[in-house]
Coordinates of C-alpha atoms in Angstrom, one line a residue:
Chain G
M1 CA 61.1 22.6 76.7
R2 CA 64.4 21.5 78.2
L3 CA 66.0 24.8 77.4
M4 CA 63.0 26.7 78.9
T5 CA 63.4 24.9 82.2
L6 CA 67.1 25.5 82.1
F7 CA 66.8 29.2 81.9
N8 CA 63.7 29.6 84.1
R9 CA 65.2 27.8 87.0
Q10 CA 65.2 30.0 90.1
P11 CA 68.1 29.8 92.5
T12 CA 66.9 28.1 95.7
A13 CA 69.9 28.8 98.0
K14 CA 68.7 32.3 99.0
T15 CA 65.3 30.8 100.0
A16 CA 67.2 28.2 102.1
Q17 CA 69.3 30.8 103.8
H18 CA 66.3 33.0 104.5
R19 CA 64.2 30.1 106.0
L20 CA 67.1 29.1 108.2
Q21 CA 67.7 32.6 109.5
V22 CA 64.0 33.1 110.5
L23 CA 63.8 29.6 112.1
L24 CA 67.0 29.8 114.1
M25 CA 66.3 33.2 115.4
H26 CA 63.3 31.6 117.2
E27 CA 64.9 28.3 118.1
R28 CA 67.9 30.0 119.7
G29 CA 65.5 31.6 122.2
G30 CA 66.0 28.5 124.3
P31 CA 63.8 25.6 125.3
G32 CA 61.4 27.8 127.3
N33 CA 60.3 29.3 124.1
T34 CA 58.9 26.1 122.6
D35 CA 56.6 25.6 125.6
L36 CA 55.1 29.1 125.2
I37 CA 52.1 28.1 123.0
P38 CA 50.8 25.2 125.2
I39 CA 51.1 27.5 128.3
L40 CA 49.4 30.3 126.5
R41 CA 46.6 28.0 125.4
E42 CA 46.0 26.8 129.0
D43 CA 45.8 30.4 130.2
I44 CA 43.3 31.3 127.5
V45 CA 41.1 28.3 128.2
A46 CA 41.1 29.2 131.9
A47 CA 40.3 32.8 131.3
I48 CA 37.5 32.2 128.9
S49 CA 36.0 29.4 131.0
K50 CA 35.4 31.8 133.9
R51 CA 32.7 33.4 131.7
I52 CA 31.7 31.0 129.0
P53 CA 31.8 27.2 129.0
V54 CA 34.4 26.2 126.4
D55 CA 35.6 22.9 125.2
P56 CA 39.4 23.0 125.6
D57 CA 39.8 21.0 122.3
K58 CA 38.0 23.8 120.4
V59 CA 40.7 26.4 121.3
Q60 CA 43.3 26.8 118.7
V61 CA 46.5 28.8 119.3
K62 CA 48.9 29.3 116.4
V63 CA 51.9 31.4 115.8
E64 CA 53.1 32.4 112.3
R65 CA 56.7 33.4 112.6
G66 CA 57.8 36.3 110.5
E67 CA 61.1 38.1 110.2
S68 CA 60.1 41.3 111.9
V69 CA 56.5 40.6 113.0
S70 CA 55.0 37.3 114.2
L71 CA 51.2 36.7 114.1
L72 CA 49.5 35.1 117.1
E73 CA 46.3 33.5 116.0
I74 CA 43.7 32.5 118.6
D75 CA 40.6 30.6 117.4
I76 CA 37.9 29.7 120.0
E77 CA 34.9 27.9 118.9
I78 CA 31.8 28.3 121.2
S79 CA 28.6 26.4 120.7
T80 CA 25.4 28.2 119.6
I81 CA 23.8 27.0 122.9
T82 CA 26.4 29.0 124.7
Q83 CA 25.7 32.0 122.6
H84 CA 22.0 31.7 123.4
L85 CA 22.9 31.7 127.1
L86 CA 25.1 34.7 126.6
Q87 CA 22.3 36.6 125.2
R88 CA 20.1 35.8 128.2
R89 CA 23.0 36.5 130.6
P90 CA 22.2 34.1 133.3
A91 CA 23.5 35.0 136.8
S92 CA 26.3 32.3 136.7
Y93 CA 27.9 34.0 133.7
D94 CA 27.1 37.6 134.7
L95 CA 29.9 40.0 134.1
P96 CA 31.4 41.6 137.2
R97 CA 30.7 45.3 137.8
A98 CA 33.4 47.6 136.4
A99 CA 35.6 48.9 139.1
G100 CA 34.1 51.9 140.8
A101 CA 30.6 51.3 139.3
R102 CA 27.6 51.2 141.5
Chain K
M1 CA 98.8 14.5 126.8
A2 CA 96.2 13.9 124.1
H3 CA 93.9 16.5 122.8
V4 CA 90.3 15.2 122.8
L5 CA 88.4 16.0 119.7
V6 CA 84.7 15.2 119.1
V7 CA 83.3 14.9 115.6
T8 CA 79.7 15.7 115.8
S9 CA 76.7 17.0 113.7
G10 CA 73.3 16.2 115.1
K11 CA 72.1 15.1 111.7
G12 CA 73.0 11.6 110.4
G13 CA 74.7 10.9 107.1
V14 CA 76.6 14.2 106.8
G15 CA 80.1 12.6 107.0
K16 CA 81.0 12.3 110.7
T17 CA 82.5 8.8 110.4
T18 CA 84.1 9.5 107.0
S19 CA 85.7 12.6 108.5
T20 CA 86.8 10.8 111.7
A21 CA 88.5 8.0 109.6
A22 CA 90.0 10.5 107.1
L23 CA 91.4 12.9 109.8
G24 CA 92.6 10.1 112.0
A25 CA 94.6 8.6 109.2
A26 CA 95.9 12.0 108.0
L27 CA 97.1 12.9 111.5
A28 CA 98.7 9.5 112.1
S29 CA 100.4 9.7 108.6
A30 CA 102.0 12.9 109.8
G31 CA 103.5 11.0 112.7
E32 CA 100.9 11.8 115.4
R33 CA 99.7 9.1 117.8
V34 CA 95.9 8.8 117.2
V35 CA 93.1 6.8 118.6
V36 CA 89.6 7.0 117.0
I37 CA 86.7 5.9 119.2
D38 CA 83.3 4.9 117.8
F39 CA 80.5 6.1 120.2
D40 CA 77.7 4.8 117.9
V41 CA 76.7 1.9 120.2
G42 CA 74.5 -0.6 118.3
L43 CA 75.1 0.9 114.9
R44 CA 78.9 0.9 114.7
N45 CA 80.5 1.8 111.3
L46 CA 83.9 3.3 112.0
D47 CA 85.4 -0.2 112.0
L48 CA 84.0 -0.7 108.5
L49 CA 85.4 2.5 107.1
M50 CA 88.8 1.7 108.7
G51 CA 88.7 -1.8 107.2
A52 CA 89.0 -3.4 110.7
E53 CA 85.5 -4.9 110.9
R54 CA 86.9 -8.5 111.1
R55 CA 89.4 -7.6 113.8
V56 CA 87.0 -6.4 116.5
V57 CA 87.0 -8.7 119.6
Y58 CA 86.6 -6.3 122.5
D59 CA 84.9 -2.9 122.2
L60 CA 84.3 0.3 124.1
I61 CA 81.5 -1.2 126.2
H62 CA 83.7 -4.1 127.3
V63 CA 86.3 -1.6 128.5
V64 CA 83.7 0.7 130.1
Q65 CA 82.2 -2.2 132.0
G66 CA 85.7 -3.6 133.0
A67 CA 85.2 -6.8 131.0
A68 CA 88.3 -6.1 128.9
K69 CA 91.5 -4.0 129.3
L70 CA 92.1 -1.0 127.0
T71 CA 95.2 -2.8 125.5
Q72 CA 93.0 -5.7 124.5
A73 CA 90.4 -3.5 122.9
L74 CA 92.6 -1.1 121.0
I75 CA 93.0 -2.3 117.4
R76 CA 96.2 -1.1 115.7
D77 CA 95.8 0.0 112.0
K78 CA 97.5 -2.3 109.5
R79 CA 98.7 0.6 107.4
I80 CA 99.8 3.1 110.0
D81 CA 101.5 2.1 113.2
S82 CA 100.5 5.1 115.2
L83 CA 96.7 4.8 114.4
F84 CA 94.4 2.9 116.7
L85 CA 90.7 2.1 116.7
L86 CA 88.4 1.6 119.7
A87 CA 85.2 0.1 118.2
A88 CA 81.6 0.5 119.5
S89 CA 79.6 -2.5 120.5
Q90 CA 77.2 -3.8 117.9
T91 CA 75.1 -5.9 120.2
R92 CA 74.6 -3.8 123.3
D93 CA 72.4 -0.7 123.5
K94 CA 73.5 2.9 124.1
D95 CA 72.5 2.7 127.8
A96 CA 75.5 0.5 128.4
L97 CA 77.7 3.6 128.1
T98 CA 78.2 5.2 131.5
E99 CA 79.5 8.7 132.3
E100 CA 82.1 7.4 134.7
G101 CA 83.2 4.6 132.3
V102 CA 83.7 7.0 129.4
E103 CA 85.5 9.5 131.6
R104 CA 87.9 6.7 132.8
V105 CA 88.6 5.4 129.3
I106 CA 89.5 8.9 128.1
R107 CA 91.6 9.6 131.1
E108 CA 93.5 6.3 130.7
L109 CA 94.1 7.0 126.9
R110 CA 95.3 10.6 127.3
P111 CA 99.0 9.9 128.3
F112 CA 99.6 7.5 125.4
F113 CA 98.2 9.6 122.5
D114 CA 98.4 13.0 120.8
W115 CA 94.8 12.9 119.6
I116 CA 91.7 11.1 120.8
I117 CA 89.0 11.5 118.2
C118 CA 85.5 10.7 119.3
D119 CA 83.1 9.8 116.5
S120 CA 79.7 10.8 117.7
P121 CA 76.5 9.1 116.7
A122 CA 73.7 11.1 115.1
G123 CA 71.0 12.6 117.3
I124 CA 71.3 14.3 120.7
E125 CA 70.8 11.2 123.0
R126 CA 73.2 9.5 125.4
G127 CA 75.8 8.3 122.9
A128 CA 76.1 11.8 121.3
S129 CA 76.1 13.5 124.7
L130 CA 78.9 11.3 126.0
A131 CA 81.0 11.6 122.9
M132 CA 81.1 15.4 123.3
R133 CA 81.2 15.4 127.2
Y134 CA 85.0 15.2 127.8
A135 CA 86.1 16.9 124.5
D136 CA 88.7 19.7 124.5
S137 CA 87.3 20.9 121.1
A138 CA 84.7 20.0 118.6
I139 CA 84.4 19.6 114.9
V140 CA 80.9 20.3 113.7
V141 CA 80.3 18.5 110.4
A142 CA 77.6 20.1 108.2
N143 CA 76.3 19.8 104.7
P144 CA 75.2 22.9 102.9
E145 CA 71.6 22.0 103.3
V146 CA 68.9 23.3 105.6
S147 CA 68.2 20.4 107.9
S148 CA 71.9 19.8 108.5
V149 CA 72.6 23.4 109.3
R150 CA 69.6 23.6 111.7
D151 CA 70.8 20.5 113.5
S152 CA 74.4 21.8 113.7
D153 CA 73.1 25.0 115.3
R154 CA 71.4 22.8 117.9
I155 CA 74.6 20.8 118.5
I156 CA 76.6 24.1 118.9
G157 CA 74.1 25.0 121.7
L158 CA 74.7 21.7 123.4
L159 CA 78.5 21.9 123.1
D160 CA 78.2 25.3 124.9
S161 CA 76.0 24.0 127.7
T162 CA 76.3 20.3 128.4
T163 CA 80.1 19.5 128.1
T164 CA 82.4 19.3 131.1
K165 CA 84.4 22.2 129.7
A166 CA 81.3 24.4 129.4
R167 CA 80.2 23.4 132.9
H168 CA 83.5 24.6 134.2
G169 CA 82.9 27.9 132.6
E170 CA 85.4 27.4 129.9
Q171 CA 85.0 28.2 126.3
M172 CA 84.5 25.1 124.1
E173 CA 86.4 25.5 120.8
K174 CA 84.1 24.6 117.9
Y175 CA 85.1 24.4 114.2
L176 CA 82.9 23.9 111.2
L177 CA 83.8 21.3 108.6
L178 CA 81.6 21.8 105.6
T179 CA 81.3 18.5 103.7
R180 CA 79.8 17.4 100.4
Y181 CA 80.3 20.9 99.0
D182 CA 79.4 21.3 95.3
A183 CA 81.0 24.5 94.1
A184 CA 79.2 24.4 90.8
R185 CA 75.8 24.2 92.4
A186 CA 76.7 26.8 95.0
S187 CA 77.8 29.2 92.2
R188 CA 74.5 28.7 90.4
G189 CA 72.6 29.5 93.6
E190 CA 71.3 26.0 94.0
M191 CA 73.1 25.2 97.2
L192 CA 74.0 27.2 100.3
G193 CA 77.4 28.8 99.8
V194 CA 80.2 28.7 102.4
E195 CA 79.5 32.3 103.5
D196 CA 75.8 31.6 103.9
V197 CA 76.5 28.7 106.3
L198 CA 79.1 30.7 108.2
D199 CA 76.8 33.6 108.5
I200 CA 74.2 31.4 110.2
L201 CA 76.4 29.2 112.4
C202 CA 79.0 31.8 113.4
I203 CA 81.9 29.4 114.2
P204 CA 85.3 29.3 112.6
L205 CA 85.7 27.3 109.4
L206 CA 88.1 24.4 109.6
G207 CA 87.8 23.1 106.1
I208 CA 85.6 22.5 103.0
I209 CA 85.4 18.9 101.7
P210 CA 84.2 18.8 98.1
E211 CA 81.5 16.4 97.0
S212 CA 83.4 13.5 95.4
K213 CA 83.0 10.0 94.2
E214 CA 86.3 9.2 96.0
V215 CA 84.5 9.1 99.3
L216 CA 82.4 6.2 98.4
N217 CA 85.3 4.5 96.6
A218 CA 87.2 4.7 99.8
S219 CA 84.4 3.4 102.0
N220 CA 83.8 0.5 99.6
V221 CA 87.3 -0.9 100.3
G222 CA 87.5 0.1 103.9
T223 CA 90.3 2.6 103.6
P224 CA 90.1 6.2 104.8
V225 CA 89.9 8.5 101.8
T226 CA 93.2 10.2 102.8
L227 CA 95.0 6.9 102.3
N228 CA 93.0 5.4 99.5
N229 CA 93.6 8.2 97.0
P230 CA 95.8 10.9 98.6
A231 CA 95.8 13.0 95.4
S232 CA 92.0 13.3 95.2
A233 CA 90.3 16.5 96.1
P234 CA 88.6 15.3 99.3
A235 CA 91.9 13.7 100.5
R236 CA 93.8 16.9 100.0
A237 CA 91.1 18.9 101.8
Y238 CA 91.2 16.5 104.7
N239 CA 95.0 16.6 104.8
D240 CA 94.8 20.4 105.0
V241 CA 92.3 20.1 107.9
A242 CA 94.7 17.8 109.7
R243 CA 97.6 20.3 109.3
R244 CA 95.3 23.1 110.6
L245 CA 94.5 20.9 113.6
K246 CA 98.2 20.6 114.3
G247 CA 98.5 24.3 114.3
E248 CA 100.0 24.9 110.9
E249 CA 98.9 27.9 108.8
V250 CA 97.2 26.5 105.7
P251 CA 95.4 28.9 103.5
L252 CA 91.7 28.0 103.1
V253 CA 90.5 28.4 99.6
V254 CA 86.8 28.3 98.9
P255 CA 86.4 25.9 96.0
S256 CA 85.1 27.7 92.9
D257 CA 83.3 26.5 89.8
K258 CA 86.2 26.2 87.4
S259 CA 84.4 24.7 84.5
G260 CA 84.0 26.9 81.4
L261 CA 80.8 27.8 79.6
L262 CA 81.0 24.8 77.3
N263 CA 81.4 22.5 80.3
K264 CA 78.5 24.2 82.0
L265 CA 76.2 23.7 79.0
F266 CA 77.2 20.2 78.1
G267 CA 78.6 18.9 81.4
R268 CA 75.4 19.4 83.4
R269 CA 73.6 16.5 81.9
A270 CA 76.5 14.2 82.8
A271 CA 76.8 15.5 86.3

């Protein structure tokens, strides 16, 4: 058993180097970069709230940082009551007319 | 006029104080006039590693606040005449350090020394910020380990933006001192190698201090490792660093895993 673990051991230094490279690439972007997510979240809440009532706590914004591509994940939970209202399209939440439409 | 050197790292426990004591002693042994200043107000330890903990009467805060003269606060090393310590306060908090006070202390020390070595506290708060503020160059101490390398990267950013030199549009010289390096583990791919760390931090390498029991042995007795066992691997590495600081060309050899196959098979358990 001891011998098995001896030979199966995966070198971990490469993983460490890779994790550092990805992390520092983002951290070196400067302090403004770290505030991006909260600002983006506020913008999203404000934009959605114009049309649908949303609880700001139910808006999740996450970023998964990859080496070449990062994934921005936005998760907005709206209550079923809101969905019901949406279907009936009350005047207060009516969509504006598209530009140029009559 | 003295050259002001800051020994910094961001992360704690990587060897800033050990390196300050070892390099201060190595430079002073070579005939240089050296003062080492502890900036870790509230958690001082440089006095302990220098073996001067029972001789501290006045400290950096007393001098900064004008309660003591520099000549009263400087503690001369008992082994080397040209080595002095300016201890940090153990009872005050870091807010007692003022920008003007530190600037004045360094200005007053400059004419009397060749080297002023500022031992920075861990972190990026006031003490660390003031330790690097008036430096001419910086030694960034890092271990071959992810959290230490990340924090060093952050410190390099601060050295380039918050120091007086950087604010005057000058280039802050920064050197990497890689400590606690285990060549055997690096060769097995279990530890970041020298090249890996240099690739990430992109600053010149000043030296590599091998992981060694001698460092603890030296701190146990309050003697810088370069004086306690000058023939030991870390002492020789620190002495090489001191000579490079003085401008000598000293070849930098990356320690390699010299143990043979039998040692590798049977030595691992003992290590």
